[in-house]
Amino acid sequence: MTYQELINSWPVFSQRIQAFTQELGLDKLTLECDHSALRVNTNASADQLRQDFANVGTIISDNMINGRPILIIELNTPLLMGTNTIECVELPYPGEKAYPKEGWEHIELVLDCGANNCDMLTQSLLEQAPQLAPVLAGQTDIKVKLSSPQGDKERLLNPTIAFKKDGLCVKVHSHGIKAVIASEAE
């Protein structure tokens, strides 16, 4: 996976992820898309992408999360997804499992509700998007995963709801990535 391949594949990924966001009904909410994330299967690919992204942005976080390095790169020129701009890219180094496909994997949306656990986040999301009740109850073909990943230095709890279907993932969390990074310095 090269940087140029990522850039070339962004329009198709962006269209597919927007369609999935519409299917979920999240496009009707005023959610900020604070970053998009990649998946790579080798340290060599991650190292090369780290160098490539350093030429088009600034690494604003290099943190250990769940035992592996995860970088957040603030881009000099944001990615465009419809009318939204995405300022940051998450580059996780590979973990134990290999991904069937390297490249763009998910976007993360911020539901600014102050939730500090998955139950609170779920309740806040359902208040704004009641159509998601059957999805969250496991009654559709969309997979749902609730988690509370935390970096070694993070002080801000940031629960996450991940919606997965057809190799795509949309995550909703309660705090933006820059707020989470800022909490590391506190």
C-alpha positions as a LaTeX table, in Angstrom:
\begin{tabular}{lrrr}
\hline
Residue & $x$ (\AA) & $y$ (\AA) & $z$ (\AA) \\
\hline
Met1 & 0.00 & 0.00 & 0.00 \\
Thr2 & 1.51 & 3.28 & $-1.08$ \\
Tyr3 & 0.50 & 6.86 & $-0.33$ \\
Gln4 & $-0.41$ & 7.42 & $-3.99$ \\
Glu5 & $-2.63$ & 4.32 & $-3.98$ \\
Leu6 & $-4.42$ & 5.73 & $-0.92$ \\
Ile7 & $-4.98$ & 9.08 & $-2.58$ \\
Asn8 & $-6.20$ & 7.37 & $-5.76$ \\
Ser9 & $-8.63$ & 5.17 & $-3.81$ \\
Trp10 & $-10.04$ & 8.00 & $-1.64$ \\
Pro11 & $-12.88$ & 9.04 & $-4.03$ \\
Val12 & $-14.33$ & 5.51 & $-4.19$ \\
Phe13 & $-13.92$ & 4.98 & $-0.43$ \\
Ser14 & $-15.46$ & 8.39 & 0.25 \\
Gln15 & $-18.52$ & 7.60 & $-1.89$ \\
Arg16 & $-19.00$ & 4.19 & $-0.30$ \\
Ile17 & $-18.62$ & 5.52 & 3.25 \\
Gln18 & $-21.05$ & 8.38 & 2.54 \\
Ala19 & $-23.62$ & 5.86 & 1.26 \\
Phe20 & $-23.17$ & 3.79 & 4.44 \\
Thr21 & $-23.51$ & 6.89 & 6.61 \\
Gln22 & $-26.77$ & 7.70 & 4.75 \\
Glu23 & $-28.00$ & 4.12 & 5.25 \\
Leu24 & $-27.44$ & 4.55 & 8.99 \\
Gly25 & $-29.18$ & 7.95 & 8.93 \\
Leu26 & $-26.13$ & 9.62 & 10.45 \\
Asp27 & $-25.90$ & 12.08 & 7.55 \\
Lys28 & $-28.95$ & 13.90 & 8.96 \\
Leu29 & $-27.14$ & 14.70 & 12.22 \\
Thr30 & $-24.61$ & 17.48 & 12.64 \\
Leu31 & $-21.63$ & 15.24 & 13.35 \\
Glu32 & $-18.06$ & 16.30 & 12.68 \\
Cys33 & $-15.91$ & 13.76 & 10.84 \\
Asp34 & $-12.67$ & 14.30 & 12.71 \\
His35 & $-10.55$ & 11.64 & 11.04 \\
Ser36 & $-10.29$ & 8.69 & 8.71 \\
Ala37 & $-8.31$ & 5.56 & 9.48 \\
Leu38 & $-6.14$ & 3.17 & 7.51 \\
Arg39 & $-5.34$ & $-0.50$ & 7.84 \\
Val40 & $-1.95$ & $-1.95$ & 6.93 \\
Asn41 & $-0.59$ & $-5.44$ & 7.44 \\
Thr42 & 3.16 & $-4.86$ & 7.72 \\
Asn43 & 5.44 & $-2.62$ & 9.73 \\
Ala44 & 7.27 & $-1.79$ & 6.51 \\
Ser45 & 4.06 & $-0.42$ & 4.94 \\
Ala46 & 3.30 & 1.56 & 8.10 \\
Asp47 & 6.84 & 2.97 & 8.19 \\
Gln48 & 6.65 & 4.00 & 4.53 \\
Leu49 & 3.25 & 5.65 & 5.00 \\
Arg50 & 4.56 & 7.40 & 8.11 \\
Gln51 & 7.31 & 8.97 & 5.97 \\
Asp52 & 4.89 & 9.82 & 3.16 \\
Phe53 & 2.33 & 11.44 & 5.46 \\
Ala54 & 5.08 & 13.40 & 7.22 \\
Asn55 & 5.61 & 15.15 & 3.86 \\
Val56 & 1.96 & 16.25 & 3.64 \\
Gly57 & 1.15 & 16.82 & 7.30 \\
Thr58 & 2.32 & 16.77 & 10.89 \\
Ile59 & 2.28 & 13.82 & 13.26 \\
Ile60 & 0.33 & 15.21 & 16.24 \\
Ser61 & 0.19 & 11.94 & 18.19 \\
Asp62 & 2.34 & 8.83 & 18.36 \\
Asn63 & 0.78 & 6.76 & 21.11 \\
Met64 & 0.59 & 3.13 & 22.20 \\
Ile65 & $-3.02$ & 1.92 & 22.10 \\
Asn66 & $-3.87$ & $-1.70$ & 22.84 \\
Gly67 & $-0.17$ & $-2.56$ & 22.59 \\
Arg68 & 0.66 & $-1.05$ & 19.21 \\
Pro69 & 1.72 & 2.36 & 17.90 \\
Ile70 & $-1.03$ & 4.50 & 16.42 \\
Leu71 & $-0.19$ & 7.77 & 14.71 \\
Ile72 & $-2.51$ & 10.70 & 14.13 \\
Ile73 & $-1.41$ & 12.92 & 11.26 \\
Glu74 & $-2.89$ & 16.39 & 10.79 \\
Leu75 & $-2.92$ & 17.00 & 7.04 \\
Asn76 & $-1.73$ & 20.27 & 5.50 \\
Thr77 & $-4.61$ & 19.95 & 3.02 \\
Pro78 & $-7.68$ & 18.18 & 4.42 \\
Leu79 & $-9.33$ & 15.29 & 2.60 \\
Leu80 & $-12.74$ & 16.06 & 1.13 \\
Met81 & $-15.74$ & 13.81 & 1.70 \\
Gly82 & $-18.77$ & 15.40 & 0.11 \\
Thr83 & $-19.01$ & 18.83 & 1.71 \\
Asn84 & $-16.99$ & 17.77 & 4.76 \\
Thr85 & $-13.28$ & 18.23 & 5.31 \\
Ile86 & $-11.26$ & 15.66 & 7.22 \\
Glu87 & $-8.17$ & 17.14 & 8.82 \\
Cys88 & $-6.58$ & 14.03 & 10.32 \\
Val89 & $-5.61$ & 10.49 & 9.34 \\
Glu90 & $-5.10$ & 7.64 & 11.80 \\
Leu91 & $-2.27$ & 5.27 & 10.90 \\
Pro92 & $-2.24$ & 2.22 & 13.17 \\
Tyr93 & 0.70 & $-0.12$ & 12.99 \\
Pro94 & $-0.39$ & $-3.72$ & 12.41 \\
Gly95 & $-1.68$ & $-5.75$ & 15.32 \\
Glu96 & $-2.01$ & $-9.50$ & 15.63 \\
Lys97 & $-4.59$ & $-9.98$ & 12.90 \\
Ala98 & $-4.09$ & $-9.36$ & 9.22 \\
Tyr99 & $-6.72$ & $-7.40$ & 7.33 \\
Pro100 & $-8.23$ & $-8.83$ & 4.15 \\
Lys101 & $-7.63$ & $-5.50$ & 2.43 \\
Glu102 & $-5.17$ & $-2.74$ & 3.19 \\
Gly103 & $-6.15$ & 0.88 & 2.74 \\
Trp104 & $-8.93$ & 3.14 & 4.00 \\
Glu105 & $-11.01$ & 1.32 & 6.60 \\
His106 & $-13.19$ & 3.72 & 8.57 \\
Ile107 & $-14.17$ & 7.25 & 9.47 \\
Glu108 & $-14.88$ & 8.56 & 12.95 \\
Leu109 & $-17.73$ & 10.93 & 13.71 \\
Val110 & $-18.02$ & 13.04 & 16.86 \\
Leu111 & $-21.34$ & 13.07 & 18.74 \\
Asp112 & $-20.59$ & 15.93 & 21.12 \\
Cys113 & $-22.56$ & 14.63 & 24.11 \\
Gly114 & $-19.93$ & 14.30 & 26.85 \\
Ala115 & $-20.58$ & 10.56 & 27.24 \\
Asn116 & $-17.90$ & 8.79 & 29.25 \\
Asn117 & $-19.12$ & 5.22 & 28.74 \\
Cys118 & $-20.75$ & 3.16 & 25.99 \\
Asp119 & $-24.20$ & 3.14 & 27.62 \\
Met120 & $-24.29$ & 6.94 & 27.79 \\
Leu121 & $-23.06$ & 7.22 & 24.20 \\
Thr122 & $-25.66$ & 4.71 & 22.98 \\
Gln123 & $-28.46$ & 6.58 & 24.78 \\
Ser124 & $-27.33$ & 9.94 & 23.36 \\
Leu125 & $-27.10$ & 8.50 & 19.85 \\
Leu126 & $-30.55$ & 6.89 & 20.07 \\
Glu127 & $-32.05$ & 10.20 & 21.23 \\
Gln128 & $-30.81$ & 11.83 & 18.03 \\
Ala129 & $-31.11$ & 8.84 & 15.71 \\
Pro130 & $-33.91$ & 6.54 & 16.92 \\
Gln131 & $-33.84$ & 4.66 & 13.60 \\
Leu132 & $-30.65$ & 3.00 & 14.85 \\
Ala133 & $-32.49$ & 1.04 & 17.59 \\
Pro134 & $-32.82$ & $-2.16$ & 15.50 \\
Val135 & $-29.20$ & $-1.85$ & 14.34 \\
Leu136 & $-27.94$ & $-1.46$ & 17.91 \\
Ala137 & $-30.16$ & $-4.37$ & 18.99 \\
Gly138 & $-28.46$ & $-6.65$ & 16.42 \\
Gln139 & $-31.58$ & $-7.02$ & 14.27 \\
Thr140 & $-29.95$ & $-6.05$ & 10.96 \\
Asp141 & $-26.99$ & $-7.18$ & 8.83 \\
Ile142 & $-24.91$ & $-4.29$ & 10.22 \\
Lys143 & $-22.45$ & $-5.41$ & 12.89 \\
Val144 & $-22.07$ & $-3.22$ & 15.97 \\
Lys145 & $-19.14$ & $-3.12$ & 18.38 \\
Leu146 & $-18.99$ & $-1.02$ & 21.53 \\
Ser147 & $-15.55$ & $-0.24$ & 22.96 \\
Ser148 & $-13.59$ & 2.20 & 25.06 \\
Pro149 & $-10.05$ & 2.14 & 23.64 \\
Gln150 & $-7.58$ & 4.22 & 25.58 \\
Gly151 & $-4.03$ & 5.29 & 24.91 \\
Asp152 & $-1.29$ & 5.03 & 27.51 \\
Lys153 & $-1.40$ & 8.76 & 28.29 \\
Glu154 & $-5.06$ & 9.62 & 27.62 \\
Arg155 & $-7.07$ & 11.22 & 30.39 \\
Leu156 & $-10.31$ & 11.68 & 28.44 \\
Leu157 & $-12.70$ & 8.73 & 28.27 \\
Asn158 & $-13.90$ & 8.33 & 24.68 \\
Pro159 & $-16.36$ & 5.45 & 24.22 \\
Thr160 & $-16.96$ & 4.30 & 20.66 \\
Ile161 & $-19.77$ & 2.67 & 18.71 \\
Ala162 & $-18.56$ & 1.01 & 15.49 \\
Phe163 & $-20.98$ & 0.13 & 12.69 \\
Lys164 & $-19.57$ & $-2.38$ & 10.16 \\
Lys165 & $-20.86$ & $-3.66$ & 6.85 \\
Asp166 & $-19.31$ & $-4.80$ & 3.56 \\
Gly167 & $-15.73$ & $-3.98$ & 4.59 \\
Leu168 & $-16.66$ & $-0.47$ & 5.75 \\
Cys169 & $-16.80$ & 0.97 & 9.22 \\
Val170 & $-18.28$ & 4.16 & 10.65 \\
Lys171 & $-17.40$ & 4.91 & 14.26 \\
Val172 & $-19.18$ & 7.36 & 16.52 \\
His173 & $-17.48$ & 8.69 & 19.63 \\
Ser174 & $-18.08$ & 11.49 & 22.09 \\
His175 & $-14.86$ & 13.48 & 21.82 \\
Gly176 & $-12.83$ & 14.65 & 18.84 \\
Ile177 & $-9.37$ & 13.25 & 18.27 \\
Lys178 & $-7.66$ & 16.57 & 18.97 \\
Ala179 & $-9.40$ & 16.82 & 22.39 \\
Val180 & $-8.25$ & 13.28 & 23.19 \\
Ile181 & $-4.68$ & 14.16 & 22.18 \\
Ala182 & $-4.81$ & 17.34 & 24.26 \\
Ser183 & $-5.84$ & 15.24 & 27.27 \\
Glu184 & $-2.55$ & 13.36 & 26.99 \\
Ala185 & $-0.64$ & 16.51 & 27.89 \\
Glu186 & $-2.66$ & 17.21 & 31.05 \\
\hline
\end{tabular}
